[in-house]
XYZ file of C-alpha atoms in Angstrom:
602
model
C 0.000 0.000 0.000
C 2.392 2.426 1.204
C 5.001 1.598 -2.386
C 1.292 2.530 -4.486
C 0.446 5.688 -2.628
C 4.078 6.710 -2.936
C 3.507 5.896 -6.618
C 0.492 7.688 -7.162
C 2.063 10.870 -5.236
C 4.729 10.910 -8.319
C 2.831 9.848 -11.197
C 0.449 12.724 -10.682
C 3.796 15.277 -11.198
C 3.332 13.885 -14.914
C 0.555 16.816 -15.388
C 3.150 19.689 -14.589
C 2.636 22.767 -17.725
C 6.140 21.602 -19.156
C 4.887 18.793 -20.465
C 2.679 20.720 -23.267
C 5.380 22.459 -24.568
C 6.415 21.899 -27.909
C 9.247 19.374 -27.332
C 12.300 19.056 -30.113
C 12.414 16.581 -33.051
C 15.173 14.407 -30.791
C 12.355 13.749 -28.716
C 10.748 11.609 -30.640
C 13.150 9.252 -31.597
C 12.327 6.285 -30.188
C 14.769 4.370 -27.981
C 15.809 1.766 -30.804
C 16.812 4.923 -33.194
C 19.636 5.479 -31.363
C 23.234 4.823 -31.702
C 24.722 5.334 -28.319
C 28.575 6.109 -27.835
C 29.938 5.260 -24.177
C 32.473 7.455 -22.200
C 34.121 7.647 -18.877
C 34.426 11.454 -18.855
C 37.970 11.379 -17.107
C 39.954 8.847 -19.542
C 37.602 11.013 -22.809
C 39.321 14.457 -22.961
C 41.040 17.356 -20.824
C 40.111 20.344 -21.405
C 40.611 22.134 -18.189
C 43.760 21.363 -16.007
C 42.844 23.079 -13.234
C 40.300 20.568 -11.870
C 42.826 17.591 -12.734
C 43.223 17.243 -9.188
C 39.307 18.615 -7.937
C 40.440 21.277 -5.745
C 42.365 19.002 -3.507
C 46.153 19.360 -2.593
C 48.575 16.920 -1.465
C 49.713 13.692 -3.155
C 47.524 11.138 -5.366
C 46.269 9.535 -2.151
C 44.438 12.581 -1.394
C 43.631 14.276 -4.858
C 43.524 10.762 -6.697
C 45.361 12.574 -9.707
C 48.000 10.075 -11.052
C 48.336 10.362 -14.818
C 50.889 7.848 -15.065
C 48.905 4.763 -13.145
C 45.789 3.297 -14.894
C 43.993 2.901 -11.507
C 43.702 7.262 -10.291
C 42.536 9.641 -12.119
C 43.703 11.014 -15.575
C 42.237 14.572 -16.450
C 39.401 13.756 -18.282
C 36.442 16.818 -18.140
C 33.552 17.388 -18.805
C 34.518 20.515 -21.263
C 36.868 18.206 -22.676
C 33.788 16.123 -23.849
C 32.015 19.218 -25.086
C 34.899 19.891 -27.167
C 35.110 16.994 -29.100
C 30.949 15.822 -29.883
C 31.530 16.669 -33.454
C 34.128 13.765 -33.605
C 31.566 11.612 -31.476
C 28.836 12.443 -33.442
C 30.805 12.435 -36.730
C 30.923 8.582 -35.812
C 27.085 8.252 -35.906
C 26.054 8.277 -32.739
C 22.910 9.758 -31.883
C 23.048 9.481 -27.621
C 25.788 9.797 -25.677
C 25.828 7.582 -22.269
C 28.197 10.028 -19.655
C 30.061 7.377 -17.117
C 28.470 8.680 -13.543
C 29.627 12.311 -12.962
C 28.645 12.360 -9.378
C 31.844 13.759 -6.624
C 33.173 10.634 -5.503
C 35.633 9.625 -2.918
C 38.780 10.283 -4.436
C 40.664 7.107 -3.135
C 39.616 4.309 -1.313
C 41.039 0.488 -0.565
C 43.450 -1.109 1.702
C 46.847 0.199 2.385
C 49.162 -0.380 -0.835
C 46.440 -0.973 -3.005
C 44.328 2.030 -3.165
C 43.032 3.909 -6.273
C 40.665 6.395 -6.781
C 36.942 7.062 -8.241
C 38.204 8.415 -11.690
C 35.442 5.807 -12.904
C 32.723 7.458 -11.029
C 31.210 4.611 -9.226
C 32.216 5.299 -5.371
C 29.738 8.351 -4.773
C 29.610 10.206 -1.736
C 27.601 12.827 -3.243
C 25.080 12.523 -5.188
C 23.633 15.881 -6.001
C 26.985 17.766 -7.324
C 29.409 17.089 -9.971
C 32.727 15.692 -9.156
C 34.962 18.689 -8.967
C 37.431 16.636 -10.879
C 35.178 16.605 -13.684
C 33.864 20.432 -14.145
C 31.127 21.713 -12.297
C 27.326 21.737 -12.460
C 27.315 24.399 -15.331
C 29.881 22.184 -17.343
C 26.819 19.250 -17.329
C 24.373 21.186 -18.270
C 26.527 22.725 -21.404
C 27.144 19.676 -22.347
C 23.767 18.371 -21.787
C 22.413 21.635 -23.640
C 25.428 21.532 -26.669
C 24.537 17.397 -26.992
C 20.748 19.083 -27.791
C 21.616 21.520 -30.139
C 22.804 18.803 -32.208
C 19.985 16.492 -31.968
C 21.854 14.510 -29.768
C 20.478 12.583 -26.745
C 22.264 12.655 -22.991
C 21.991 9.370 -21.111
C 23.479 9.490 -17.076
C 24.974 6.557 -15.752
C 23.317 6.327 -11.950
C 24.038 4.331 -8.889
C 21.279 3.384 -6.354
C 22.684 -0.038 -5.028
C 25.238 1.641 -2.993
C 27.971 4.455 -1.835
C 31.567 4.859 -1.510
C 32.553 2.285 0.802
C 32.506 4.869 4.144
C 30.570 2.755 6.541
C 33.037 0.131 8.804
C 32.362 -2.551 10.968
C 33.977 -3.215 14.685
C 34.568 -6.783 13.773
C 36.190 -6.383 10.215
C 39.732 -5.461 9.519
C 38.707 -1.431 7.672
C 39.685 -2.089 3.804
C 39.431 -6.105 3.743
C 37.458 -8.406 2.854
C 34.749 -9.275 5.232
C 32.705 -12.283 5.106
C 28.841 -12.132 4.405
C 26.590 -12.939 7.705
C 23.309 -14.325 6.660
C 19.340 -13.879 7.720
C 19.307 -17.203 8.675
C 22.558 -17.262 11.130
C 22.220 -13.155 11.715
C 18.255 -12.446 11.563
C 17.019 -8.752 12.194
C 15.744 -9.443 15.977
C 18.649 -10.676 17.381
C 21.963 -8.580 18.139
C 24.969 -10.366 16.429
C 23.443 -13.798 15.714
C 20.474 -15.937 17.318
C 21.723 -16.398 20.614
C 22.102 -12.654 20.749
C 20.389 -9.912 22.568
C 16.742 -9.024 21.201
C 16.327 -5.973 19.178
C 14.282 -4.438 16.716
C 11.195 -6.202 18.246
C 8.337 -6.437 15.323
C 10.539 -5.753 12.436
C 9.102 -8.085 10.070
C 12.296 -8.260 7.763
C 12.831 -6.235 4.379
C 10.713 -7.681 2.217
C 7.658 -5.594 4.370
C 8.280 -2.930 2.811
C 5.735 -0.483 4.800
C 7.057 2.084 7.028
C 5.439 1.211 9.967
C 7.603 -2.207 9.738
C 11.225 -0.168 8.880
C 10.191 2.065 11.839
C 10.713 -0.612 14.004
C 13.977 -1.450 12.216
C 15.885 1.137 14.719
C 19.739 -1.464 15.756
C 21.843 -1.863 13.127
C 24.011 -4.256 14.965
C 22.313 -7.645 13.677
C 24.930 -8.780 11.751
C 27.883 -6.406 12.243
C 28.807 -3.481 14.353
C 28.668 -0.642 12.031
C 30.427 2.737 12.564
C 31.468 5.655 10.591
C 34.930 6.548 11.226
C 36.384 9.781 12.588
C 36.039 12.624 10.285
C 33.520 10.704 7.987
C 30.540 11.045 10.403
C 28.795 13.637 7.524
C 31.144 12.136 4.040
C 27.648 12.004 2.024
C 25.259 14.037 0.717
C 22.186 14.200 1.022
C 22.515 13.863 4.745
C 20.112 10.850 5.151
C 22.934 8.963 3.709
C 25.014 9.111 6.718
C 22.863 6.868 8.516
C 24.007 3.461 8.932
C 20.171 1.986 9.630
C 19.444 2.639 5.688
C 22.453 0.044 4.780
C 22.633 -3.902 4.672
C 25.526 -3.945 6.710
C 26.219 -7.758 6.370
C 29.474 -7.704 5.032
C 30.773 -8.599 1.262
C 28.043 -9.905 -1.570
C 29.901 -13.388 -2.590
C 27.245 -12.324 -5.600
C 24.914 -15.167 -5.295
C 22.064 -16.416 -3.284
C 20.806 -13.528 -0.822
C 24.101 -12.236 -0.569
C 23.439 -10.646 -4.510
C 21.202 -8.238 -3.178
C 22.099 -7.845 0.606
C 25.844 -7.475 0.513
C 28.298 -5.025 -0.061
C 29.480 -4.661 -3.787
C 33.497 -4.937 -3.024
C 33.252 -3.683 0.272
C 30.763 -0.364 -0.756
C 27.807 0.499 1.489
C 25.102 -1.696 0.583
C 22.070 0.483 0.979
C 18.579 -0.817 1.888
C 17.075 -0.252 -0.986
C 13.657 -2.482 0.907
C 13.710 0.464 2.997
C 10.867 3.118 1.827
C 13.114 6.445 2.982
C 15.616 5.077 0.549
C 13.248 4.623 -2.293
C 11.975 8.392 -1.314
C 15.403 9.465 -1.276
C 16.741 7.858 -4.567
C 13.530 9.133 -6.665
C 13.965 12.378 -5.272
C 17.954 12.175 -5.905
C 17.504 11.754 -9.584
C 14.220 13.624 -10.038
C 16.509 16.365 -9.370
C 18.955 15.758 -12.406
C 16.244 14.994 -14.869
C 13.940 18.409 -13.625
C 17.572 20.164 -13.431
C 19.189 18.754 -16.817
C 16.960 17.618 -18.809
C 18.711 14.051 -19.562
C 17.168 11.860 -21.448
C 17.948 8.558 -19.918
C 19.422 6.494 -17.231
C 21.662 3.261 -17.726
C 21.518 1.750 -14.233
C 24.901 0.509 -12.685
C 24.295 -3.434 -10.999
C 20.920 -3.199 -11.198
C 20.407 -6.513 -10.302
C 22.340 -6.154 -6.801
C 18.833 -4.231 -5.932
C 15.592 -5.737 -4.964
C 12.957 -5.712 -7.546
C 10.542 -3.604 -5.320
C 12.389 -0.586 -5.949
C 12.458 -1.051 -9.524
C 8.692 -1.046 -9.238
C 8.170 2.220 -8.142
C 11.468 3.605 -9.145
C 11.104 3.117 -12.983
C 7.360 4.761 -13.009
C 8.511 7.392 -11.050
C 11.272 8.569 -13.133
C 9.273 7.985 -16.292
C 6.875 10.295 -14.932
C 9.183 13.185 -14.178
C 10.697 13.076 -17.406
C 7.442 12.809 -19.281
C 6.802 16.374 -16.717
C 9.958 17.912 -18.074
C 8.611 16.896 -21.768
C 10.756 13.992 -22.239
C 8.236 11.430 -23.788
C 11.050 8.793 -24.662
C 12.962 8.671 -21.635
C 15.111 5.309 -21.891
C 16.039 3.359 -18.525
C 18.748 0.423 -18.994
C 19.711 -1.848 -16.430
C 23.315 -3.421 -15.719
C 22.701 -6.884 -15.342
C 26.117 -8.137 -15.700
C 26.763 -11.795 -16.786
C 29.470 -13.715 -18.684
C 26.982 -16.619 -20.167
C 24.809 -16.532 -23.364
C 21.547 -16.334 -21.094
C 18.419 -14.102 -22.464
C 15.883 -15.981 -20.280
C 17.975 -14.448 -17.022
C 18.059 -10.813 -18.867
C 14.689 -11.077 -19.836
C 13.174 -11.906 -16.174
C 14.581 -8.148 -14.916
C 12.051 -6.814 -17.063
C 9.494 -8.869 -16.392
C 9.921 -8.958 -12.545
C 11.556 -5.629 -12.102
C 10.280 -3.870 -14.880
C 13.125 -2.480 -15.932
C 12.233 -1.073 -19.479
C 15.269 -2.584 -20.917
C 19.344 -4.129 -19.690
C 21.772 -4.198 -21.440
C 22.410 -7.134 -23.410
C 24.740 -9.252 -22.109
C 23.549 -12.054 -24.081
C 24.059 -10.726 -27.352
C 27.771 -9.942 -26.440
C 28.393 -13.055 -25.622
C 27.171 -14.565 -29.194
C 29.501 -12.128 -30.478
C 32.031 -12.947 -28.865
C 31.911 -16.681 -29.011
C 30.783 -16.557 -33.155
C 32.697 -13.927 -34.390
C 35.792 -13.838 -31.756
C 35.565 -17.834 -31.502
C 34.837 -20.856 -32.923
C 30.690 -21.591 -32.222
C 28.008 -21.935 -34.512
C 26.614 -19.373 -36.106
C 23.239 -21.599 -34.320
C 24.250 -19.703 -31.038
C 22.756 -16.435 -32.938
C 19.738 -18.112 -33.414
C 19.198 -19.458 -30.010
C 19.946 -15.630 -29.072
C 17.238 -14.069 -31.512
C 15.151 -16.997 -30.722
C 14.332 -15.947 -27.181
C 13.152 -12.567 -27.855
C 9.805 -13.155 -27.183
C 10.604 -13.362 -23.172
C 11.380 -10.077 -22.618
C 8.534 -7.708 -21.417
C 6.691 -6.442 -24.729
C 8.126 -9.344 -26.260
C 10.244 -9.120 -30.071
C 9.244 -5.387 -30.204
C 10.476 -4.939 -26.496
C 14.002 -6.737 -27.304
C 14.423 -3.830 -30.291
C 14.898 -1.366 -27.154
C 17.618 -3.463 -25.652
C 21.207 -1.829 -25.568
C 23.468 -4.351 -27.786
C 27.157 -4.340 -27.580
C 30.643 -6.178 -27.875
C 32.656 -5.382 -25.477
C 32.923 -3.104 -22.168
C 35.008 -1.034 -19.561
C 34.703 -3.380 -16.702
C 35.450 -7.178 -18.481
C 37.669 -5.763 -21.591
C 37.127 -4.826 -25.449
C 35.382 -6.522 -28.307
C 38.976 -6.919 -29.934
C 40.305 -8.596 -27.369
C 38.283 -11.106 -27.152
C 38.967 -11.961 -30.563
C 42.273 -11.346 -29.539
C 42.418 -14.367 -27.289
C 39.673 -16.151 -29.479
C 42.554 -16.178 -31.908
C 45.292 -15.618 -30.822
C 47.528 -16.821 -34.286
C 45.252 -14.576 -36.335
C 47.229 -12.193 -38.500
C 46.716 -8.091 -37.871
C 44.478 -8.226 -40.977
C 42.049 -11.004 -39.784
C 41.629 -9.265 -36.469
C 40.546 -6.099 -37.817
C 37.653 -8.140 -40.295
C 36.596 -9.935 -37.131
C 35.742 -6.759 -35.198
C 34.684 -4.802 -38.015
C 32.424 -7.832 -38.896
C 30.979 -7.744 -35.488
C 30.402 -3.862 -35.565
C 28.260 -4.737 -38.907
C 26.171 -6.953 -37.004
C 26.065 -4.624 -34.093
C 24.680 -1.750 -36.348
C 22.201 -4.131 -38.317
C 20.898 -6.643 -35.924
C 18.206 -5.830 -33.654
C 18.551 -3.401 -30.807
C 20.165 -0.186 -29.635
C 24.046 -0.410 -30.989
C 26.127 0.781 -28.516
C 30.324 1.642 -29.050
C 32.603 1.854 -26.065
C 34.842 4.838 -26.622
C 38.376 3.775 -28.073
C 37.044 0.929 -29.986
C 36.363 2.670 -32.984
C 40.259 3.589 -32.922
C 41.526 -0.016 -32.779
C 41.976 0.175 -28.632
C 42.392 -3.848 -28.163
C 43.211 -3.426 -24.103
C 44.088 -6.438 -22.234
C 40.644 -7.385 -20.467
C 39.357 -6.449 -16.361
C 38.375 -2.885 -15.740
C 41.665 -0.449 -15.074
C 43.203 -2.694 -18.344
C 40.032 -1.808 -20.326
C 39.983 2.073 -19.695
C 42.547 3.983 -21.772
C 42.869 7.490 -22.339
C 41.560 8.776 -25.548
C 43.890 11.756 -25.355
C 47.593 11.619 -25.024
C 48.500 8.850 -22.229
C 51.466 8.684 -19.873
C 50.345 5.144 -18.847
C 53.003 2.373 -19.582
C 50.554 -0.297 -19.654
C 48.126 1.346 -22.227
C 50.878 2.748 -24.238
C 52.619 -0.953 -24.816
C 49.339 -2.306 -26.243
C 49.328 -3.101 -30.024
C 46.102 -1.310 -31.632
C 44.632 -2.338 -34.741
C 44.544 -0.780 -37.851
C 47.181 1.599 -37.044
C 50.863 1.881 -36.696
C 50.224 4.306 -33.626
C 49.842 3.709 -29.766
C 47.760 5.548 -27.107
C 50.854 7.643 -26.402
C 49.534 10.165 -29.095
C 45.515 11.559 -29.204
C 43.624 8.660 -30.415
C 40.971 10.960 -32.446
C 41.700 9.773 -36.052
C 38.588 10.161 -38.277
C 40.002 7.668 -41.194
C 40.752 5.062 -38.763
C 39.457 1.930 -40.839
C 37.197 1.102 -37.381
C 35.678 4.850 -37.351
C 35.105 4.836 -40.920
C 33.368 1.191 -40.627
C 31.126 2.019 -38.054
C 30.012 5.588 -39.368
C 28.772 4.501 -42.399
C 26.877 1.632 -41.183
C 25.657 3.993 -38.575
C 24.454 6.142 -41.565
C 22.779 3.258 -43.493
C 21.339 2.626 -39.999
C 19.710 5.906 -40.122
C 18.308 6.002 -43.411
C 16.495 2.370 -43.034
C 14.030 2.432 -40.882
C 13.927 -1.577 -41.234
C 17.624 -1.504 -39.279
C 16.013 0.531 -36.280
C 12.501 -0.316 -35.734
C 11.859 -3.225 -38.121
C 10.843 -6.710 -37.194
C 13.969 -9.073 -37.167
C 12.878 -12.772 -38.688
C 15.828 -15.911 -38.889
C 16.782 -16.679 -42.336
C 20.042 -19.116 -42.194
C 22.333 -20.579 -39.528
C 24.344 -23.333 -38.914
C 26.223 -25.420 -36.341
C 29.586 -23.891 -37.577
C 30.768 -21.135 -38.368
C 29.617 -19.488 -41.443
C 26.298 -18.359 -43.097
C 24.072 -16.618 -40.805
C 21.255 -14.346 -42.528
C 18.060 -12.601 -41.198
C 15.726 -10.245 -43.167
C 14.416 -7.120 -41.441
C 11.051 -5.122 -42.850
C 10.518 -1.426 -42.799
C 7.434 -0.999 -40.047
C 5.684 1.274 -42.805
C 6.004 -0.257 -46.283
C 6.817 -3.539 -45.456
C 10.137 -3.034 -47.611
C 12.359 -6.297 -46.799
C 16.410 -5.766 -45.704
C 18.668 -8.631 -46.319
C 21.431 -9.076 -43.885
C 24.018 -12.055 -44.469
C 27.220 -12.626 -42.440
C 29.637 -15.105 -42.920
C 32.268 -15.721 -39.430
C 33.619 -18.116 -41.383
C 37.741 -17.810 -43.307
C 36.322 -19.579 -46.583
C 33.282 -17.707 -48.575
C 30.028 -18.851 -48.564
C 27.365 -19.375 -50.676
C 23.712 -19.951 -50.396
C 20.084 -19.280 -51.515
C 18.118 -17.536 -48.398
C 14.666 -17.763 -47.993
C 13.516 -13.878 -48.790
C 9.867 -12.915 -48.783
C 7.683 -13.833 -52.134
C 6.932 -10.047 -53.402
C 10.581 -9.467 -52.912
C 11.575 -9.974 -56.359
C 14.429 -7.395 -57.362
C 17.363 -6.406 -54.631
C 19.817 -3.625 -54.606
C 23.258 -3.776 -52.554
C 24.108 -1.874 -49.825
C 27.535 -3.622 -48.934
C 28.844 -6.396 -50.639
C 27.678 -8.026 -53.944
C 23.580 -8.833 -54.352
C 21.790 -10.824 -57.140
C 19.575 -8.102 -58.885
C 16.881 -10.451 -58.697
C 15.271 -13.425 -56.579
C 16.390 -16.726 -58.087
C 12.786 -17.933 -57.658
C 9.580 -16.872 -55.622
C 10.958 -16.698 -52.405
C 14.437 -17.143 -52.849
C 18.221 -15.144 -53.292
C 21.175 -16.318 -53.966
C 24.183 -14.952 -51.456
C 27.490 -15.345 -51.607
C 29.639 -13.676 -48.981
C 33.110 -13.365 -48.737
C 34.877 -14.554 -45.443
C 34.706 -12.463 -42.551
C 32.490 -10.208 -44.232
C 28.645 -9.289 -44.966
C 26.191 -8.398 -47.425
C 23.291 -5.652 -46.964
C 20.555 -6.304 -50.060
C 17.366 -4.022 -50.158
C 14.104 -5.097 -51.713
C 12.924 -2.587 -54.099
């Protein structure tokens, strides 16, 4: 009761005078008409020196400014991303997804192993920009510049948990501290079930009432939290200081209970069951969309957090953004995972209902069809399950597809490793043969900065994270790129890099078909090795069938492909196409290795 009038209170925001104002043409792009690029402001561009080290003095372990380790910060602004969108958008993309740009902590972690929150993940406030980055004005220039181009601003936002602030009395501060259960360390009882009573009534989190978290008053259950000396008031908003709206039962092992009770790496765990939390969050990042305008959230571990929240959470913001005039607000969820697994994707929008997550699934195909040896079946059995996400097929189309990322390493190298004999040449077909698939196939393509400039990295986060702009890290600066003779030592903002030049005019066919963005996908050929696999997509207004054949095999294929009847005479896109159908309802293909073939039905 108490989740629905709280849902109620914020839907009825949705009928605020902004929302009859004439919005922009941007705003009506649907979320599949995107092309979304992905940057961690501080590792994009520096503009601005001055806030290299946020305002802070003394060495790296207090400013987290280290331009020479991969782990601290680099320099990266937020003006420095202004400066370069015409490069960014010269690529094709239409929405640019800003790593979090919250003030972090600037270092954190055990003694001889710290680094700092150039990343943007350890927050301690959550209602200002990291001084490191720029400053309030900075977002909202780049926010307002992204506009003026047509271009859509997506935040990357945090609800699971903080900066790792909060300590406990019977953990070594900085190490690893073993999860304490319900079962051993229940709510009622003071450090385990032979302990003293406490919280008498509390019903456990999943009441989620606030007559039942009233009663939820000892934190000391599992764990003896404090907040050490000097870090009584580290967060902002103030409600975040209090230990009662955490977990508190040491590190997630990231399964069982543990997943969504436990502390991500040893960061504050908050209790996201809790309703002043859920209050507190929608109010958090009402604020940036009423303030900024943005047009979208991607949601970091998202599946760390109780479905509950998501419940109210997702309306809420949906209905502040459609206040502020923002009918296509997109929300995607991080639900990490290294296996080929759509039917574990697809139950965070049906239980959560979380719009759309990114899709982990899809990047695994990839990886294991085009960087590896697998059947080009695997594709199917991904396309296959579209059906189970929420909305079914047309609800897949809004699911952010990509090949690699910044926390388990780059699309290259996993082909890399897939192939690890492959000449420079083959290497470069691979991954621009996966970027065709990732433009052409079904959902929202999205390109981790430095990939379209051969950045092949050498897999984990800090390994995966190079600077775009000049960097004086050893580690990034030793790595062979492809399709260039260069290294990350220089600025890494070449325009006829084979990879940019790949990707921007696929990302312009993308734009002109209206079959690659919102069309209906349907299987056309696929095999238990690699080789021929081949779907047709269909303009949603005329019906106008797209070819799309891809061969991830060395040798070149050839085939005839099922094609719809009253498609009868084909034009190419890429590649070679037969003029006409060979019969009713069928084309001959033939695709050279490692490559694809776009035909249009006329």
């Amino acid at each position: 009761m108490i989740r629905k009038m709280l849902l109620a209170s914020l839907l009825a925001v949705a009928g605020m005078p902004a929302a009859a104002q004439t919005a922009p043409a941007y705003r009506d792009r649907l979320p599949q008409d995107e092309v979304i690029y992905f940057v961690l402001p501080d590792r994009f561009a520096n503009a601005d020196p001055a806030n290299d080290r946020g305002g802070l003095t003394g060495d790296r372990l207090v400013t987290g400014f280290d331009p020479t380790a991969k782990g601290f910060y680099h320099g990266g602004d937020l003006q420095g991303l202004i400066g370069r969108l015409d490069y960014i958008q010269g690529l094709g993309a239409t929405a640019l997804w800003v790593g979090p740009i919250f003030k972090n902590k600037p270092v954190q972690g055990a003694k001889g192993s710290e680094s700092a929150g150039y990343h943007g993940y350890w927050i301690t406030d959550f209602t200002s920009v990291d001084p490191h980055l720029g400053s309030a004005a900075d977002f909202k220039a780049l926010v307002d510049a992204a506009h003026a181009r047509g271009m859509k601003v997506y935040m990357d936002i945090i609800v699971n948990h903080t900066a790792d602030v909060i300590k406990y009395r019977e953990c070594v501060p900085d190490q690893y501290c073993v999860y304490r259960s319900l079962g051993d360390y229940p709510y009622q009882r003071r450090g385990g079930v032979t302990g003293a009573a406490i919280n008498s009534g509390f019903a456990g989190h999943n009441d989620g009432s606030a007559a039942n978290f009233a009663k939820l008053t000892d934190p000391t259950y599992a764990f003896t939290p404090y907040l050490p000396k000097g870090e009584e008031r580290a967060k902002t908003p103030a409600w975040l200081n209090d230990v009662t709206l955490y977990h508190n039962r040491g590190d997630s092992t990231f399964s069982g209970e543990s997943s969504t009770l436990g502390d991500f790496s040893g960061l504050d765990d908050l209790m996201t069951e809790n309703p002043r939390v859920v209050a507190g969050m929608i109010d958090i990042f009402g604020g940036w969309i009423d303030r900024f305008g943005v047009d979208g959230f991607r949601i970091d571990t998202a599946q760390h957090v109780n479905p509950e929240f998501w419940q109210v959470f997702v309306p809420a913001m949906r209905a502040r953004a459609a206040a502020k005039g923002i009918p296509n607000f997109h929300i995607f969820g991080e639900i990490a995972t290294g296996d080929m697994d759509p039917a574990r994707l697809a139950t965070h929008t049906r239980v959560d209902g979380l719009p759309a997550v990114l899709d982990f699934a899809f990047q695994r195909a990839l990886v294991d069809t085009v960087g590896g040896g697998a059947g080009t079946d695997e594709l199917r059995r991904l396309f296959f399950a579209d059906p189970l996400y929420e909305g079914g097929a047309a609800g897949a189309m809004q699911l952010p597809t990509f090949l690699g990322n910044h926390d388990a390493g780059r699309f290259a190298m996993f082909v890399k490793r897939g192939f690890p004999k492959a000449s420079d040449a083959e290497l470069l077909s691979r991954v621009i043969l996966g970027h065709a698939m990732l433009l052409t196939l079904r959902g929202v393509p999205t390109i981790y900065s430095g990939d379209e400039q051969g950045f092949v990295g050498k897999g984990g986060d800090q390994d995966s994270r190079e600077d775009m702009f000049a960097s004086h890290v050893a580690s990034y600066n030793d790595n062979r790129l492809l399709g260039t003779a260069k290294t990350t030592a220089t600025d890494s903002y070449d325009t006829a890099h084979p990879l940019y030049r790949a990707i921007a005019t696929l990302a312009k066919l993308r734009a002109e078909l209206p079959a690659l963005r919102r069309g209906k996908q349907m299987l056309r050929a696929y095999g238990d090795k690699p080789g021929l696999f081949a779907v047709s997509r269909f303009d949603p207004d005329t019906g106008r069938e797209v070819l799309l054949a891809f061969n991830t095999s060395t040798a070149p294929v050839s085939a005839k492909v099922l094609v719809e009847t009253r498609s009868t005479d084909f034009t190419a896109r890429h590649g070679v196409c037969a003029p006409k159908a060979t019969a009713p309802g069928s084309l001959s293909v033939t695709v050279p290795p490692l490559d694809y073939v776009i035909c249009t039905a006329q």
